[in-house]
C-alpha cells in the first residue's frame, strides 16, 4: 500500500498556517491530521469544529480527524467532513463503537478505529467490515512531544498479520505519536501505511517544512 503522510495540525505554526498548507499541498501531503480533544477522554484541549471547517473549505488536502472525545457518537454531527476524509474514533471512548463507525460511513467519509497502546487488537474482530483503517497510538494520546511506547512497534506487525489473516489486506494502518525519522522507518518496516508527522519529524524547529517532509518521505519509502 502507498505510504502516506498526515501532518499533525496541532504542531503547525499557527501564525503562518495558510503558507504552511500551501507548502503541504505543493509537496503532495495526503491528509491533514486534526486532533480533537475534550479535556475528558484526554487531559487537554486542542483544535475544534471551526478549525476543521476552515481547513475543509480552504484546502484541497483531505482531512484526517482524530476524535479523542467521550461518546463521539453524540457529537459527530458537530463536524463538517465528507468523501475522501478519514475520521477516527477511539475504541476506549464509547460503549457504542460500531454505531460511531457507522455514523462516519453514513456521512460518506472513511471510518477509522483508534486504539490506545494498551488496548488489545482482538477488539477489532467484529468491526472489520466497518472500517477502512486502524489508528495505532504509539504514545498515550493527549500531548505532542512524548516518547514512543516501545512495544507498539511489535503491535504494528501483529496488527498487519491480524488484518491479513482475516482477509482485510485493504485496511490501512496509521501510526500516531513520536513518529520521528528513525521510528518512522521501523514503523514502515513493521507495516504502517499512514504516518502522523508532528514535533519529532516534519515540524522540527531546525528544519524547513520542505526539508522535514522530504526526510520523512525518505524514511518511510
Ligand atoms: C496526538 C497527536 C500527537 C502529536 C504527534 O494524537 O497527533 O501524537 O501531535 O507528534 P509528536 O509525537 O511527534 O510530537
Ligand atoms: Zn492524533
Short mmCIF file of N, CA and C in Angstrom, two decimals, residues 118-205:
data_model
loop_
_atom_site.label_atom_id
_atom_site.label_comp_id
_atom_site.label_asym_id
_atom_site.label_seq_id
_atom_site.Cartn_x
_atom_site.Cartn_y
_atom_site.Cartn_z
N UNK A 118 -2.31 0.24 25.13
CA UNK A 118 -2.60 -0.97 25.93
C UNK A 118 -3.82 -1.74 25.44
N UNK A 119 -4.54 -1.22 24.49
CA UNK A 119 -5.78 -1.89 24.03
C UNK A 119 -5.45 -3.03 23.07
N UNK A 120 -5.94 -4.25 23.38
CA UNK A 120 -5.59 -5.40 22.53
C UNK A 120 -6.21 -5.33 21.13
N UNK A 121 -5.54 -5.97 20.18
CA UNK A 121 -6.01 -5.99 18.79
C UNK A 121 -7.32 -6.77 18.64
N UNK A 122 -7.57 -7.67 19.58
CA UNK A 122 -8.76 -8.53 19.49
C UNK A 122 -10.07 -7.72 19.42
N UNK A 123 -10.06 -6.49 19.93
CA UNK A 123 -11.30 -5.69 19.90
C UNK A 123 -11.70 -5.33 18.47
N UNK A 124 -10.79 -5.54 17.52
CA UNK A 124 -11.09 -5.21 16.12
C UNK A 124 -12.00 -6.26 15.46
N UNK A 125 -11.98 -7.47 16.05
CA UNK A 125 -12.59 -8.64 15.39
C UNK A 125 -13.93 -8.37 14.71
N UNK A 126 -14.87 -7.78 15.44
CA UNK A 126 -16.23 -7.67 14.92
C UNK A 126 -16.56 -6.31 14.31
N UNK A 127 -15.54 -5.49 14.11
CA UNK A 127 -15.81 -4.24 13.37
C UNK A 127 -15.02 -4.17 12.06
N UNK A 128 -14.38 -5.28 11.70
CA UNK A 128 -13.57 -5.26 10.47
C UNK A 128 -14.37 -4.82 9.24
N UNK A 129 -15.65 -5.26 9.09
CA UNK A 129 -16.39 -4.79 7.91
C UNK A 129 -16.74 -3.30 7.95
N UNK A 130 -16.56 -2.69 9.11
CA UNK A 130 -17.00 -1.29 9.29
C UNK A 130 -15.87 -0.27 9.17
N UNK A 131 -14.65 -0.73 8.94
CA UNK A 131 -13.52 0.23 8.98
C UNK A 131 -12.68 0.21 7.70
N UNK A 132 -12.06 1.36 7.43
CA UNK A 132 -11.09 1.48 6.34
C UNK A 132 -9.66 1.52 6.86
N UNK A 133 -9.51 1.83 8.17
CA UNK A 133 -8.16 1.91 8.74
C UNK A 133 -8.20 1.71 10.24
N UNK A 134 -7.03 1.32 10.77
CA UNK A 134 -6.81 1.22 12.22
C UNK A 134 -5.76 2.26 12.57
N UNK A 135 -6.03 3.07 13.59
CA UNK A 135 -5.05 4.03 14.09
C UNK A 135 -4.41 3.44 15.34
N UNK A 136 -3.15 3.08 15.24
CA UNK A 136 -2.44 2.57 16.41
C UNK A 136 -1.71 3.73 17.07
N UNK A 137 -2.11 4.05 18.31
CA UNK A 137 -1.41 5.09 19.06
C UNK A 137 -0.06 4.51 19.50
N UNK A 138 0.98 5.24 19.19
CA UNK A 138 2.32 4.78 19.56
C UNK A 138 2.87 5.57 20.76
N UNK A 139 2.04 6.51 21.25
CA UNK A 139 2.21 7.13 22.57
C UNK A 139 0.80 7.13 23.18
N UNK A 140 0.70 7.46 24.47
CA UNK A 140 -0.64 7.64 25.04
C UNK A 140 -1.19 8.97 24.55
N UNK A 141 -2.46 8.99 24.11
CA UNK A 141 -2.97 10.19 23.44
C UNK A 141 -3.08 11.39 24.37
N UNK A 142 -3.00 12.58 23.78
CA UNK A 142 -3.24 13.80 24.56
C UNK A 142 -2.22 14.89 24.34
N UNK A 143 -0.97 14.52 24.09
CA UNK A 143 0.09 15.54 24.01
C UNK A 143 1.11 15.23 22.92
N UNK A 144 1.61 16.28 22.31
CA UNK A 144 2.73 16.14 21.38
C UNK A 144 4.02 16.05 22.21
N UNK A 145 5.08 15.57 21.56
CA UNK A 145 6.39 15.59 22.19
C UNK A 145 6.67 14.49 23.20
N UNK A 146 5.91 13.39 23.14
CA UNK A 146 6.15 12.28 24.07
C UNK A 146 7.08 11.23 23.45
N UNK A 147 7.55 10.31 24.29
CA UNK A 147 8.43 9.24 23.82
C UNK A 147 7.61 8.03 23.42
N UNK A 148 8.11 7.35 22.38
CA UNK A 148 7.46 6.13 21.88
C UNK A 148 7.25 5.10 22.99
N UNK A 149 6.09 4.46 22.99
CA UNK A 149 5.88 3.28 23.84
C UNK A 149 6.43 2.10 23.03
N UNK A 150 7.59 1.56 23.42
CA UNK A 150 8.37 0.70 22.51
C UNK A 150 7.64 -0.54 21.98
N UNK A 151 6.79 -1.14 22.83
CA UNK A 151 6.12 -2.38 22.39
C UNK A 151 5.09 -2.13 21.29
N UNK A 152 4.79 -0.86 21.00
CA UNK A 152 3.82 -0.60 19.93
C UNK A 152 4.40 -0.92 18.55
N UNK A 153 5.73 -1.01 18.45
CA UNK A 153 6.34 -1.40 17.16
C UNK A 153 5.93 -2.83 16.82
N UNK A 154 6.01 -3.70 17.81
CA UNK A 154 5.60 -5.09 17.61
C UNK A 154 4.08 -5.17 17.36
N UNK A 155 3.36 -4.25 17.97
CA UNK A 155 1.89 -4.23 17.79
C UNK A 155 1.53 -3.92 16.33
N UNK A 156 2.33 -3.09 15.67
CA UNK A 156 2.07 -2.78 14.24
C UNK A 156 2.18 -4.07 13.41
N UNK A 157 3.27 -4.80 13.64
CA UNK A 157 3.47 -6.08 12.92
C UNK A 157 2.31 -7.03 13.19
N UNK A 158 1.92 -7.12 14.47
CA UNK A 158 0.84 -8.04 14.85
C UNK A 158 -0.49 -7.59 14.24
N UNK A 159 -0.68 -6.29 14.13
CA UNK A 159 -1.93 -5.76 13.58
C UNK A 159 -2.03 -6.10 12.09
N UNK A 160 -0.91 -5.90 11.36
CA UNK A 160 -0.91 -6.22 9.92
C UNK A 160 -1.27 -7.70 9.72
N UNK A 161 -0.67 -8.56 10.55
CA UNK A 161 -0.91 -10.00 10.46
C UNK A 161 -2.39 -10.31 10.78
N UNK A 162 -2.89 -9.70 11.84
CA UNK A 162 -4.28 -9.89 12.27
C UNK A 162 -5.25 -9.57 11.12
N UNK A 163 -4.99 -8.43 10.45
CA UNK A 163 -5.87 -7.99 9.36
C UNK A 163 -5.74 -8.91 8.15
N UNK A 164 -4.51 -9.23 7.78
CA UNK A 164 -4.27 -10.05 6.58
C UNK A 164 -4.85 -11.45 6.74
N UNK A 165 -4.67 -12.03 7.92
CA UNK A 165 -5.17 -13.39 8.16
C UNK A 165 -6.68 -13.48 8.02
N UNK A 166 -7.35 -12.37 8.23
CA UNK A 166 -8.81 -12.37 8.13
C UNK A 166 -9.30 -11.85 6.78
N UNK A 167 -8.37 -11.65 5.86
CA UNK A 167 -8.74 -11.23 4.51
C UNK A 167 -8.95 -9.75 4.35
N UNK A 168 -8.44 -8.95 5.30
CA UNK A 168 -8.62 -7.50 5.21
C UNK A 168 -7.30 -6.80 4.87
N UNK A 169 -6.69 -7.25 3.77
CA UNK A 169 -5.42 -6.66 3.31
C UNK A 169 -5.57 -5.19 2.97
N UNK A 170 -6.80 -4.79 2.63
CA UNK A 170 -7.04 -3.40 2.20
C UNK A 170 -7.17 -2.41 3.36
N UNK A 171 -7.31 -2.89 4.58
CA UNK A 171 -7.41 -1.96 5.72
C UNK A 171 -6.03 -1.39 6.02
N UNK A 172 -5.97 -0.03 6.08
CA UNK A 172 -4.69 0.64 6.30
C UNK A 172 -4.39 0.79 7.79
N UNK A 173 -3.10 0.92 8.08
CA UNK A 173 -2.67 1.17 9.47
C UNK A 173 -2.04 2.56 9.55
N UNK A 174 -2.58 3.36 10.46
CA UNK A 174 -1.99 4.68 10.72
C UNK A 174 -1.28 4.63 12.08
N UNK A 175 -0.15 5.33 12.17
CA UNK A 175 0.58 5.41 13.45
C UNK A 175 0.65 6.87 13.88
N UNK A 176 0.50 7.08 15.21
CA UNK A 176 0.41 8.44 15.74
C UNK A 176 1.15 8.52 17.08
N UNK A 177 2.19 9.34 17.10
CA UNK A 177 2.93 9.57 18.34
C UNK A 177 4.41 9.26 18.21
N UNK A 178 5.24 10.27 18.36
CA UNK A 178 6.71 10.15 18.25
C UNK A 178 7.14 9.43 16.96
N UNK A 179 6.50 9.83 15.86
CA UNK A 179 6.90 9.29 14.55
C UNK A 179 8.12 10.10 14.10
N UNK A 180 9.23 9.85 14.74
CA UNK A 180 10.50 10.51 14.37
C UNK A 180 10.99 9.86 13.07
N UNK A 181 12.03 10.44 12.46
CA UNK A 181 12.55 9.84 11.22
C UNK A 181 13.01 8.40 11.48
N UNK A 182 13.66 8.21 12.63
CA UNK A 182 14.17 6.89 12.98
C UNK A 182 13.02 5.91 13.27
N UNK A 183 12.05 6.35 14.08
CA UNK A 183 10.92 5.47 14.40
C UNK A 183 10.06 5.21 13.16
N UNK A 184 9.93 6.22 12.29
CA UNK A 184 9.08 6.07 11.09
C UNK A 184 9.60 4.92 10.22
N UNK A 185 10.90 4.83 10.11
CA UNK A 185 11.50 3.77 9.31
C UNK A 185 11.10 2.40 9.88
N UNK A 186 11.21 2.26 11.20
CA UNK A 186 10.85 0.99 11.85
C UNK A 186 9.35 0.71 11.73
N UNK A 187 8.55 1.76 11.86
CA UNK A 187 7.09 1.60 11.76
C UNK A 187 6.70 1.20 10.34
N UNK A 188 7.40 1.78 9.37
CA UNK A 188 7.13 1.45 7.97
C UNK A 188 7.48 -0.01 7.70
N UNK A 189 8.63 -0.44 8.18
CA UNK A 189 9.04 -1.84 8.01
C UNK A 189 8.04 -2.78 8.68
N UNK A 190 7.46 -2.33 9.80
CA UNK A 190 6.51 -3.17 10.53
C UNK A 190 5.15 -3.24 9.83
N UNK A 191 4.90 -2.31 8.86
CA UNK A 191 3.65 -2.39 8.09
C UNK A 191 2.74 -1.18 8.20
N UNK A 192 3.23 -0.08 8.77
CA UNK A 192 2.38 1.13 8.84
C UNK A 192 2.26 1.76 7.46
N UNK A 193 1.09 2.37 7.19
CA UNK A 193 0.82 2.99 5.89
C UNK A 193 0.72 4.51 5.97
N UNK A 194 0.12 5.02 7.05
CA UNK A 194 -0.09 6.47 7.20
C UNK A 194 0.65 6.93 8.45
N UNK A 195 1.44 8.01 8.30
CA UNK A 195 2.33 8.46 9.38
C UNK A 195 1.93 9.85 9.84
N UNK A 196 1.53 9.96 11.11
CA UNK A 196 1.20 11.28 11.67
C UNK A 196 2.52 11.97 12.02
N UNK A 197 2.74 13.08 11.35
CA UNK A 197 4.02 13.77 11.48
C UNK A 197 3.86 14.97 12.40
N UNK A 198 4.58 14.95 13.53
CA UNK A 198 4.45 16.03 14.50
C UNK A 198 5.77 16.67 14.83
N UNK A 199 5.93 16.97 16.12
CA UNK A 199 7.12 17.71 16.56
C UNK A 199 8.40 16.89 16.41
N UNK A 200 8.28 15.56 16.31
CA UNK A 200 9.51 14.76 16.21
C UNK A 200 9.99 14.53 14.77
N UNK A 201 9.24 15.04 13.78
CA UNK A 201 9.76 14.91 12.41
C UNK A 201 9.57 16.20 11.61
N UNK A 202 8.47 16.34 10.88
CA UNK A 202 8.42 17.47 9.92
C UNK A 202 8.28 18.84 10.56
N UNK A 203 7.88 18.92 11.83
CA UNK A 203 7.80 20.23 12.49
C UNK A 203 8.99 20.50 13.40
N UNK A 204 10.08 19.80 13.17
CA UNK A 204 11.30 20.08 13.95
C UNK A 204 11.76 21.50 13.69
N UNK A 205 12.12 22.18 14.77
CA UNK A 205 12.49 23.61 14.67
C UNK A 205 13.62 23.89 13.68
#
